Amino acid sequence: MAGEFVVPVLLWLAVIKLLHLGTWPALDRTLGNLSAAAAYPASILLFTLGSWYCGLSGLPVWLALLPFLAAIVYAGSRRFYTRERLQSALSWDLAFLIPFLFMLEVRWINPTISYAEKFMDHAILASIMRLPTIPPLDPWYAGGTLDVYYYIGYWMSGVLGLVSGVPSTVTFNLVLPTVLGLAVVSLYALGHLLLDRYRWLPVLALFIPNPSAIYHILIGDAWFDVLWGSTRTIANTINEYPIFSMLWGDVHPHVMSFFNQGFLLFLLVFACMRWGTLPLRGRALVCGLAALALGSMPGFNSWDVLVYAPVTLVFGLLIWWRYGNLTRDREKSWMMLAAVPPLAIVTYLPFYLQLNSPGIGGIGIVPTPSEPVEFLLVHGFFLAVLIAFCAPDIRKRPYLLLAAVPFVLAGYPAAAIAAVPLVYLLARRRFAATDTLAILGLLIILATELVYLKDNMGETYFRMNTVFKFYLPAWILMGTASLAVIGGWLERADIGRRMPARAGRLLPVLAVALLLAAPFAINVDFGYGSHTLDGAAYLEGSHPGDAAAIAFLRDLPGDHIIVEAEGGDYTYYSRVSSFTGIPAVIGMPFHEYMWRGDEGRISERSADVRRIYEQPSRTIELSRAYNATLLYVGAEERDRYTVSIPTEALELIYDAEGVQIYLCGVEGAEREGSLRKGG
């Protein structure tokens, strides 16, 4: 890796380790040998929460580091960090670092902020890092804030970048390595609860492709088509799976939430399996951590809470039933059910009160469900494992197969497939952790065959977001359950004990070597520029004028609003606001329409931007109407509009390589003050 990026990476990792060390001692008495693992995701969530409240209070976000530093000093004074204890945590450090390095290699090969949702992802990240206030400024809607969107994942990423001193264009490429590392630690810890051996198996849920990807490989598709085709298997929907989302590289809410999903599942399963051995303080701590994870979900990705709030309630009921027989028992088994939901709401209550999203327009019945073959190409591997898991029950009670018949008769054959293992797992009434995870995952994929949440995606793609956003949690739930089932089979087969000791030691080393070599063995370079961690570096070759002007604007102090060309979504337009975080009058209009609806008057803003560039008599008037201070004229503006601006009435503050930047919207003393602020 290029030497200039070693220091930013080390600073980033140093901050994460500092947070980890500050959190670990508080978890040790309750979580024992799993405390060092839980401290990784818990510390990130705690720092995100603390820094968010700093931003809400108008305080510097770095103050959120102080409690962690104080905790380290206190624990150090009590000799917590002994050599033996630090060595015991080494496996968890490696569980974080190895996938971090794997994903860092992927981002180094394919780092650019240039396609799919990457302009949006970086725009929000840059906006937060430029001015970390609550709610953050919307970079594509001047005068607006991001209270219309779930931005907590971007806040987490941005404040980590701020306190580590890493610029946003590099921070962008450190986020997914961090998310993957945290997710691996969470699922590896979950594996320690579900399995006595082969505890790494649940981690594979993050790395295995769906059967559709295997199909595309077998028919000889190119690598890009394998990735893309396997996530567009069910007609008019998106069916991503974790490793695709990671390789695709969008720093998007549905991806950033992976680690939090894994962490919450670990906590719920831990509580379910060990509640009876925990003192009251330990139970309260587990409930508090679960509330922290659940409470942040609407801010990370609001769709997740629609899954994990019910999941939490199910586990809460299961704990109460198992340990307290649904009574007010001495073990306070009802605590998870009664305490976690309200605590989750209180944790981020100001976020919920500020939220101004149009939300969901209701629930609809799916008129055109998935074709069975498509359904199996997405979920077939997990379904096969779970049906095999239920095979003894199927032989004993074949009549339960009739439960699938109503779904077939109603025209929902894919739902019928999911109903088979679901019915048998429910009929067992055992509700072990693995069974419960499988049941919950199956319920999700069955439900999404029957109903969908109404949004503004239109008639053709009416089901796209429902499938997209619900299939990922279903993948994690069914994936961890199925892989735990396989682990149980391997344990009973006693395969590991028959393996020579030397081979047992070499296999993990070989697996790590293969993982770290994989990014170079497969083609993860999509042709947008590579071999850097700076996501904006490609601009110097493809758009040198913009590259220099954006560098100027990134260093420009003061609060600004910029006028730049608007040219639709998923295009190079809106690039200045995206790379600088300076709000534009309007950018990526369909995104803004999804967030703000008709009340946002998006088309009116787009028309006003055209008038600013094409009607010189209205340039200053309209700029002032939006409080714009900067007017950007580059190649995209000249291509999009017939540029005719009153240059004599504007102050030219930048002119190089075909790009001019004017000061606009202010006059007299205001102009002089802005110029002094802007250099």
XYZ file of C-alpha atoms in Angstrom:
679
model
C 0.000 0.000 0.000
C 1.221 3.485 -0.828
C 3.300 4.910 2.005
C 1.342 8.155 2.247
C -1.720 6.278 3.494
C -0.002 4.265 6.208
C -0.176 7.106 8.731
C -3.925 7.821 8.237
C -4.715 4.116 8.555
C -2.631 3.803 11.715
C -4.246 6.901 13.226
C -7.687 5.514 12.416
C -6.854 2.153 13.985
C -5.328 3.874 17.018
C -8.600 5.703 17.692
C -10.587 2.468 17.372
C -8.218 0.670 19.742
C -8.403 3.549 22.220
C -12.192 3.308 22.229
C -11.960 -0.462 22.596
C -9.576 -0.300 25.547
C -11.756 2.297 27.239
C -14.886 0.142 26.986
C -13.515 -3.321 27.650
C -13.061 -3.101 31.469
C -16.713 -2.150 32.004
C -17.863 -5.301 30.196
C -15.406 -7.768 31.680
C -17.315 -8.892 34.777
C -20.517 -9.529 32.823
C -19.338 -10.880 29.473
C -16.182 -12.633 30.649
C -14.127 -14.113 27.842
C -16.395 -12.398 25.307
C -15.974 -8.919 26.782
C -13.008 -8.002 24.586
C -15.082 -8.970 21.538
C -18.176 -7.020 22.578
C -16.053 -3.970 23.391
C -15.309 -3.429 19.696
C -18.858 -2.723 18.459
C -20.002 -1.381 21.840
C -17.239 1.244 21.939
C -18.048 2.495 18.440
C -21.739 2.813 19.297
C -20.957 4.573 22.588
C -18.573 7.011 20.901
C -21.123 7.675 18.163
C -23.777 8.400 20.768
C -21.502 10.599 22.887
C -20.202 12.614 19.942
C -23.752 12.988 18.600
C -24.862 14.548 21.871
C -21.786 16.811 21.744
C -22.916 17.956 18.302
C -26.457 18.409 19.561
C -25.158 20.565 22.428
C -22.831 22.614 20.218
C -19.703 21.120 21.824
C -16.601 19.871 19.956
C -17.058 16.229 19.026
C -13.585 15.267 20.254
C -14.856 15.737 23.810
C -16.560 12.371 23.386
C -13.086 10.791 23.627
C -12.593 11.997 27.202
C -14.728 9.335 28.948
C -12.770 6.613 27.136
C -9.438 8.158 28.113
C -10.616 8.478 31.711
C -11.753 4.835 31.708
C -8.335 3.723 30.417
C -6.541 5.688 33.138
C -8.828 4.288 35.823
C -8.592 0.688 34.599
C -4.841 1.056 34.197
C -4.504 2.270 37.775
C -6.313 -0.899 38.869
C -3.958 -3.029 36.737
C -6.635 -4.256 34.384
C -4.415 -4.340 31.295
C -2.124 -7.175 32.326
C -0.039 -9.030 29.780
C -2.160 -12.147 30.213
C -5.400 -10.251 29.677
C -4.093 -8.425 26.607
C -2.861 -11.720 25.171
C -6.272 -13.284 25.781
C -7.828 -10.531 23.658
C -5.395 -11.035 20.789
C -7.725 -13.409 18.947
C -10.423 -10.709 18.943
C -7.924 -8.101 17.776
C -7.051 -10.371 14.867
C -10.725 -11.080 14.213
C -11.141 -7.347 13.670
C -7.846 -6.630 11.916
C -7.800 -9.422 9.318
C -11.156 -8.571 7.677
C -10.250 -4.894 8.051
C -7.109 -5.492 5.992
C -9.011 -7.583 3.446
C -11.515 -4.809 2.886
C -8.779 -2.174 2.939
C -7.153 -3.971 0.012
C -10.486 -3.994 -1.824
C -10.919 -0.257 -1.292
C -7.306 0.436 -2.310
C -7.935 -1.372 -5.584
C -11.332 0.267 -6.158
C -11.427 3.496 -4.104
C -13.193 6.041 -6.260
C -16.172 8.123 -5.227
C -17.698 7.968 -8.667
C -20.654 5.628 -9.290
C -23.787 4.141 -7.717
C -24.551 5.839 -4.361
C -20.994 6.963 -3.684
C -21.563 10.652 -4.491
C -24.407 10.675 -1.993
C -22.465 8.760 0.641
C -19.487 11.067 0.472
C -21.615 14.207 0.241
C -23.231 13.458 3.605
C -19.920 12.359 5.120
C -18.162 15.530 3.901
C -21.011 17.730 5.127
C -20.723 16.259 8.635
C -16.944 16.548 8.703
C -17.061 20.133 7.438
C -19.596 21.217 10.066
C -20.496 18.562 12.695
C -23.801 19.991 13.879
C -27.091 18.257 14.701
C -28.975 17.758 12.489
C -26.251 17.916 9.809
C -26.653 20.199 6.826
C -28.106 18.609 3.703
C -25.384 18.970 1.026
C -27.960 18.845 -1.795
C -30.656 21.133 -0.448
C -29.449 24.565 0.646
C -31.056 25.638 3.891
C -32.189 22.101 4.667
C -30.892 19.550 7.118
C -30.620 15.770 7.135
C -33.480 15.320 9.567
C -35.201 13.760 6.535
C -32.774 10.829 6.405
C -31.106 8.256 8.664
C -27.604 9.738 8.934
C -26.160 8.197 12.142
C -23.875 5.826 10.228
C -22.398 8.800 8.389
C -22.064 10.636 11.695
C -20.174 7.663 13.153
C -17.827 7.622 10.156
C -17.371 11.377 10.073
C -16.481 11.818 13.737
C -14.019 8.928 13.554
C -12.419 10.765 10.648
C -12.392 14.060 12.543
C -10.785 12.747 15.731
C -8.214 10.706 13.793
C -7.372 13.614 11.476
C -8.176 11.666 8.291
C -9.703 13.667 5.392
C -13.183 12.710 4.223
C -12.043 11.276 0.876
C -9.814 8.797 2.751
C -12.272 8.280 5.613
C -14.731 7.131 2.937
C -12.451 4.183 2.186
C -11.803 3.278 5.831
C -15.460 2.953 6.792
C -16.270 -0.361 5.104
C -13.086 -2.067 6.380
C -14.131 -0.975 9.862
C -17.716 -2.144 9.425
C -16.581 -5.546 8.159
C -14.093 -5.935 11.007
C -16.736 -5.087 13.599
C -19.287 -7.388 11.950
C -16.823 -10.304 11.919
C -16.033 -9.800 15.610
C -19.769 -9.722 16.423
C -20.604 -12.904 14.500
C -17.473 -14.688 15.756
C -18.594 -13.883 19.306
C -22.059 -15.192 18.393
C -20.367 -18.368 17.164
C -18.824 -18.811 20.611
C -22.341 -18.934 22.025
C -23.845 -21.263 19.424
C -20.992 -23.735 18.944
C -18.373 -25.510 21.020
C -16.100 -25.848 18.001
C -16.093 -24.362 14.483
C -17.064 -21.050 16.073
C -15.930 -19.140 13.003
C -18.676 -20.659 10.834
C -21.319 -17.929 11.466
C -18.777 -15.398 10.159
C -19.119 -16.997 6.723
C -22.570 -15.425 6.425
C -20.687 -12.219 5.614
C -18.564 -13.800 2.887
C -20.546 -16.442 0.998
C -22.450 -15.497 -2.189
C -25.989 -16.545 -2.987
C -26.729 -19.489 -5.317
C -27.464 -17.044 -8.122
C -23.818 -15.965 -8.121
C -22.752 -19.607 -8.469
C -25.179 -19.968 -11.375
C -23.736 -16.926 -13.145
C -20.222 -18.274 -12.664
C -21.209 -21.665 -14.088
C -22.724 -20.141 -17.220
C -19.496 -18.224 -17.809
C -20.524 -14.652 -17.034
C -17.876 -11.996 -16.556
C -17.034 -11.133 -12.943
C -18.952 -7.853 -12.987
C -22.028 -9.614 -14.413
C -21.751 -12.295 -11.735
C -21.924 -9.645 -9.031
C -24.608 -7.523 -10.642
C -26.772 -10.345 -11.955
C -26.782 -12.209 -8.650
C -28.306 -9.182 -6.889
C -31.024 -8.603 -9.511
C -32.308 -12.170 -9.500
C -35.883 -11.555 -8.384
C -37.573 -9.397 -11.017
C -37.752 -5.651 -10.339
C -36.066 -5.937 -6.941
C -32.621 -5.780 -5.387
C -31.454 -8.801 -3.426
C -28.007 -7.869 -2.157
C -25.990 -10.074 0.161
C -23.214 -8.844 2.490
C -20.102 -9.662 0.457
C -21.619 -8.068 -2.656
C -22.445 -4.916 -0.699
C -18.875 -4.789 0.578
C -17.272 -5.326 -2.827
C -19.641 -2.860 -4.503
C -18.342 -0.290 -2.068
C -21.222 2.057 -1.301
C -20.787 3.490 2.203
C -24.536 3.304 2.561
C -26.855 2.825 5.565
C -27.805 -0.756 4.717
C -24.101 -1.692 4.742
C -22.922 0.352 7.722
C -25.557 -1.336 9.859
C -24.140 -4.857 9.380
C -22.016 -4.732 12.508
C -24.830 -3.383 14.657
C -27.149 -6.174 13.540
C -24.541 -8.768 14.465
C -23.871 -7.084 17.794
C -27.542 -6.981 18.787
C -27.991 -10.651 17.861
C -24.961 -11.535 19.970
C -26.432 -9.674 22.955
C -29.878 -11.242 22.563
C -28.484 -14.765 22.270
C -26.090 -14.132 25.179
C -28.997 -13.012 27.356
C -31.112 -15.959 26.222
C -28.406 -18.498 27.070
C -26.835 -17.002 30.197
C -29.501 -14.912 31.910
C -29.719 -17.279 34.857
C -25.991 -16.968 35.615
C -25.896 -13.158 35.534
C -26.152 -10.926 38.599
C -28.591 -8.014 38.514
C -25.811 -5.634 37.486
C -24.907 -7.917 34.587
C -28.496 -8.155 33.418
C -28.821 -4.387 33.530
C -25.609 -4.016 31.509
C -26.770 -6.446 28.822
C -30.106 -4.637 28.624
C -28.321 -1.300 28.346
C -26.090 -2.532 25.522
C -29.065 -4.042 23.702
C -30.920 -0.736 24.052
C -27.873 1.103 22.700
C -27.762 -1.161 19.640
C -31.509 -1.189 19.022
C -31.899 2.537 19.702
C -29.306 3.455 17.098
C -30.922 1.352 14.353
C -33.460 3.958 13.170
C -30.515 6.332 12.780
C -28.326 3.841 10.947
C -30.994 2.364 8.679
C -34.617 2.781 9.689
C -35.684 -0.380 7.866
C -33.591 -2.463 10.294
C -35.633 -1.471 13.317
C -38.760 -2.848 11.624
C -37.043 -6.231 11.835
C -35.012 -6.007 15.013
C -37.607 -4.410 17.281
C -39.814 -7.522 16.856
C -36.703 -9.737 17.088
C -35.845 -8.110 20.416
C -39.383 -8.620 21.675
C -39.290 -12.286 20.654
C -36.054 -12.873 22.539
C -37.391 -10.865 25.479
C -40.452 -13.105 25.653
C -38.288 -16.193 25.236
C -36.051 -15.168 28.160
C -39.052 -14.382 30.342
C -40.696 -17.698 29.463
C -37.515 -19.750 29.905
C -36.262 -18.245 33.155
C -39.384 -16.783 34.761
C -42.310 -18.758 33.348
C -43.882 -15.421 32.345
C -44.249 -14.352 35.987
C -42.713 -11.554 38.085
C -39.841 -13.763 39.187
C -36.802 -12.999 41.309
C -34.516 -13.351 38.300
C -36.261 -10.351 36.719
C -36.506 -12.333 33.497
C -38.959 -9.763 32.186
C -36.248 -7.071 32.188
C -35.144 -7.562 28.586
C -38.727 -7.282 27.376
C -39.743 -4.391 29.626
C -36.566 -2.307 29.735
C -34.872 -2.543 26.336
C -37.569 -0.995 24.073
C -38.134 2.149 26.197
C -34.401 2.546 26.856
C -33.771 2.233 23.106
C -36.209 5.062 22.448
C -34.781 7.287 25.196
C -31.193 6.766 24.004
C -31.716 8.622 20.745
C -34.946 10.422 21.605
C -33.823 13.828 20.185
C -33.075 12.097 16.871
C -36.592 10.687 16.695
C -38.126 14.038 17.645
C -36.143 15.799 14.913
C -36.904 13.189 12.248
C -38.982 14.715 9.460
C -39.102 11.892 6.931
C -42.191 11.205 4.781
C -41.911 7.559 5.869
C -43.969 4.688 4.549
C -47.325 5.107 2.837
C -48.888 1.917 4.164
C -48.809 -1.837 3.605
C -49.844 -3.472 0.341
C -50.547 -7.042 -0.766
C -47.947 -8.333 -3.238
C -49.736 -8.869 -6.581
C -46.780 -10.486 -8.379
C -44.702 -12.611 -5.977
C -41.284 -14.110 -6.683
C -40.905 -16.997 -9.055
C -39.861 -20.134 -7.107
C -36.632 -20.555 -9.094
C -35.662 -16.933 -8.463
C -36.489 -17.357 -4.783
C -34.301 -20.452 -4.519
C -31.439 -18.752 -6.373
C -31.408 -16.181 -3.577
C -32.207 -18.254 -0.474
C -31.659 -21.800 -1.698
C -28.506 -22.584 0.247
C -29.936 -21.624 3.636
C -33.299 -23.213 2.859
C -31.611 -26.490 1.901
C -29.676 -26.551 5.186
C -32.753 -25.767 7.254
C -34.918 -28.343 5.461
C -32.190 -30.940 6.015
C -32.090 -29.830 9.656
C -35.820 -30.560 9.851
C -35.613 -33.850 7.926
C -36.116 -36.107 10.992
C -39.227 -34.126 11.925
C -40.512 -34.290 8.352
C -40.209 -38.082 8.400
C -42.065 -38.267 11.716
C -44.857 -35.825 10.838
C -45.167 -35.551 7.052
C -48.703 -34.227 7.388
C -47.300 -30.842 8.440
C -46.223 -30.364 4.832
C -49.854 -29.517 4.162
C -49.148 -26.112 5.745
C -47.557 -25.106 2.429
C -50.691 -25.895 0.416
C -52.658 -22.685 1.214
C -49.772 -20.562 -0.034
C -49.627 -22.532 -3.290
C -53.383 -22.263 -3.804
C -53.251 -18.514 -3.133
C -50.589 -18.100 -5.828
C -47.555 -17.654 -3.564
C -45.384 -20.728 -4.266
C -42.171 -19.123 -3.000
C -43.838 -18.443 0.339
C -44.837 -22.114 0.412
C -41.170 -23.107 0.133
C -40.228 -20.946 3.132
C -43.228 -22.254 5.066
C -41.939 -25.844 5.111
C -38.917 -25.455 7.448
C -40.732 -22.688 9.330
C -43.662 -24.927 10.273
C -41.415 -27.749 11.429
C -39.181 -25.480 13.502
C -42.244 -23.961 15.167
C -43.758 -27.408 15.756
C -40.669 -28.476 17.721
C -41.426 -25.819 20.329
C -37.797 -26.054 21.374
C -36.844 -22.464 20.535
C -33.121 -22.897 21.048
C -31.108 -19.883 19.883
C -30.284 -21.423 16.500
C -33.898 -22.452 15.896
C -35.149 -19.005 16.886
C -32.756 -17.210 14.547
C -33.838 -19.493 11.698
C -37.538 -18.986 12.467
C -37.165 -15.215 12.451
C -35.268 -15.209 9.158
C -37.823 -17.503 7.522
C -40.687 -15.336 8.738
C -39.122 -12.319 7.027
C -38.693 -13.914 3.611
C -42.166 -15.442 3.826
C -43.745 -12.127 4.814
C -42.058 -10.223 1.975
C -43.706 -12.622 -0.469
C -47.115 -11.616 0.842
C -46.895 -7.918 1.720
C -44.761 -4.888 0.912
C -44.294 -1.405 2.335
C -45.539 1.337 0.040
C -43.069 4.037 -0.981
C -42.542 6.299 -3.983
C -40.640 3.846 -6.192
C -43.522 3.525 -8.670
C -45.621 0.623 -9.911
C -42.858 -1.426 -11.522
C -40.490 -1.301 -8.553
C -43.208 -1.281 -5.888
C -41.473 -4.099 -4.023
C -37.856 -3.138 -4.561
C -37.117 -1.479 -1.225
C -39.075 -4.042 0.781
C -37.078 -6.925 -0.673
C -33.801 -5.000 -0.629
C -33.970 -3.777 2.957
C -35.567 -6.864 4.540
C -33.552 -9.530 2.748
C -30.259 -8.384 4.286
C -31.384 -8.902 7.909
C -33.027 -12.150 6.794
C -29.701 -13.223 5.276
C -27.878 -12.560 8.546
C -30.522 -14.338 10.630
C -30.839 -17.395 8.381
C -27.140 -17.377 7.564
C -25.950 -17.511 11.159
C -28.570 -20.158 11.965
C -27.752 -22.337 8.948
C -24.022 -22.127 9.494
C -24.494 -22.948 13.174
C -26.488 -25.999 12.068
C -23.595 -27.049 9.835
C -21.230 -26.498 12.742
C -23.366 -28.812 14.866
C -23.230 -31.480 12.174
C -19.445 -31.201 11.994
C -19.153 -31.422 15.755
C -21.248 -34.573 15.870
C -19.277 -36.065 12.982
C -16.122 -35.352 14.979
C -14.272 -34.407 11.799
C -11.874 -32.060 13.513
C -10.593 -34.668 15.932
C -9.641 -36.939 13.050
C -7.565 -34.191 11.490
C -3.798 -34.200 12.190
C -2.803 -31.533 14.730
C -0.444 -29.887 12.275
C -3.194 -29.543 9.667
C -5.472 -28.052 12.299
C -2.890 -25.343 12.983
C -2.158 -24.680 9.319
C -5.757 -24.356 8.153
C -6.461 -21.015 9.897
C -3.195 -19.593 8.551
C -4.087 -20.782 5.051
C -7.587 -19.297 5.335
C -6.182 -15.915 6.365
C -3.639 -15.998 3.533
C -6.348 -16.818 0.990
C -8.594 -14.054 2.309
C -5.869 -11.422 2.077
C -4.836 -12.631 -1.379
C -8.421 -12.733 -2.698
C -8.724 -9.024 -3.645
C -5.735 -9.401 -5.936
C -6.807 -12.778 -7.321
C -10.308 -11.670 -8.324
C -11.077 -8.530 -10.278
C -12.545 -5.950 -7.910
C -11.318 -3.023 -10.013
C -14.366 -1.693 -11.846
C -12.249 0.637 -13.963
C -12.734 3.924 -12.146
C -9.189 4.309 -10.816
C -7.185 2.364 -8.306
C -4.236 1.948 -5.962
C -4.997 4.737 -3.551
C -7.202 5.318 -0.512
C -8.129 8.818 -1.639
C -11.521 8.494 -3.291
C -11.085 11.819 -5.095
C -7.631 11.135 -6.530
C -9.046 10.067 -9.909
C -10.275 13.618 -10.529
C -6.731 14.793 -11.196
C -6.640 12.646 -14.329
C -10.243 12.744 -15.511
C -11.325 16.243 -14.367
C -8.200 18.245 -13.490
C -10.042 21.570 -13.442
C -12.567 20.315 -10.921
C -9.849 18.588 -8.898
C -7.963 21.844 -8.309
C -11.112 23.895 -7.684
C -12.513 21.337 -5.249
C -9.195 21.318 -3.366
C -9.490 25.109 -3.097
C -13.050 24.887 -1.806
C -12.251 22.159 0.714
C -9.781 24.536 2.356
C -12.126 27.520 2.190
C -13.176 28.517 5.717
C -16.562 29.867 6.675
C -20.138 28.784 6.085
C -21.061 28.739 2.418
C -23.786 27.652 0.013
C -22.823 26.961 -3.572
C -24.593 27.111 -6.925
C -23.501 24.303 -9.255
C -25.093 22.419 -12.132
C -27.850 19.921 -11.390
C -28.006 17.085 -13.877
C -30.076 14.326 -12.381
C -29.062 11.437 -10.148
C -26.182 8.988 -10.483
C -24.235 11.381 -12.707
C -21.109 13.481 -12.330
C -23.232 16.575 -11.721
C -23.510 17.695 -8.083
C -19.855 16.691 -7.761
C -18.727 19.919 -6.066
C -21.156 19.634 -3.153
C -20.404 15.931 -2.934
C -16.638 16.336 -2.669
C -16.637 19.435 -0.452
C -19.710 19.037 1.736
C -20.701 22.640 0.917
C -24.493 22.639 0.422
C -25.732 23.222 -3.124
C -29.051 24.841 -3.996
C -30.158 21.459 -5.321
C -28.368 18.242 -6.167
C -29.357 14.686 -7.065
C -33.037 15.682 -7.278
C -34.634 12.245 -7.097
C -32.894 11.551 -3.779
C -34.246 14.824 -2.445
C -37.713 14.041 -3.759
C -37.669 10.668 -1.988
C -36.772 12.434 1.265
C -38.914 15.560 0.999
C -41.741 14.716 -1.371
C -43.728 17.434 -3.108
C -43.198 19.842 -0.220
C -39.538 20.120 -1.163
C -40.450 21.837 -4.477
C -37.468 20.124 -6.055
C -38.313 20.988 -9.670
C -38.611 24.658 -8.736
C -35.093 24.660 -7.341
C -33.755 22.960 -10.454
C -35.426 25.600 -12.598
C -33.988 28.388 -10.439
C -30.466 27.004 -10.846
C -30.928 27.142 -14.621
C -32.133 30.750 -14.323
C -29.099 31.683 -12.224
C -26.814 30.509 -15.010
C -28.852 31.622 -18.021
C -30.651 34.811 -16.954
C -28.037 37.361 -15.835
C -30.707 39.766 -14.606
C -31.803 37.181 -12.049
C -28.453 35.640 -11.069
C -27.859 37.713 -7.937
C -31.516 37.893 -6.923
C -31.992 34.111 -6.996
C -28.611 33.456 -5.389
C -29.641 35.655 -2.477
C -32.979 33.885 -2.252
C -31.108 30.693 -1.419
C -28.400 32.464 0.645
C -25.827 31.230 -1.852
C -22.377 32.740 -1.443
C -20.495 30.868 -4.196
C -21.214 30.404 -7.904
C -19.285 27.614 -9.628
C -18.715 27.631 -13.392
C -16.930 24.604 -14.840
C -17.221 22.237 -17.771
C -20.422 20.599 -16.495
C -22.128 23.958 -16.010
C -21.246 25.025 -19.565
C -22.425 21.682 -20.893
C -25.703 21.772 -18.998
C -26.594 25.451 -19.435
C -26.062 28.339 -21.803
C -24.013 30.186 -19.205
C -24.594 33.927 -19.152
C -23.854 35.466 -15.771
C -23.218 39.122 -14.811
C -19.481 38.764 -14.216
C -19.129 42.522 -13.660
C -21.410 42.300 -10.615
C -19.687 39.226 -9.152
C -16.375 38.867 -7.364
C -14.056 36.338 -9.017
C -12.204 34.463 -6.251
C -10.856 31.520 -8.266
C -9.896 31.111 -11.931
C -7.822 28.148 -13.099
C -7.958 25.316 -15.630
C -11.337 26.290 -17.028
C -13.094 26.739 -13.693
C -14.243 30.049 -12.234
C -15.689 30.515 -8.772
C -17.495 33.751 -7.988
C -18.627 35.276 -4.754
C -22.315 36.008 -5.102
C -25.413 36.773 -3.127
C -23.717 39.323 -0.847
C -22.650 42.912 -1.328
C -20.707 45.730 0.251
C -19.400 45.027 3.741
C -20.880 41.539 3.623
C -18.795 40.781 0.528
C -15.601 42.040 2.135
C -16.252 39.956 5.232
C -16.916 36.845 3.196
C -13.782 37.411 1.147
C -11.709 37.736 4.297
C -13.213 34.482 5.597
C -12.684 32.804 2.252
C -9.126 33.981 1.831
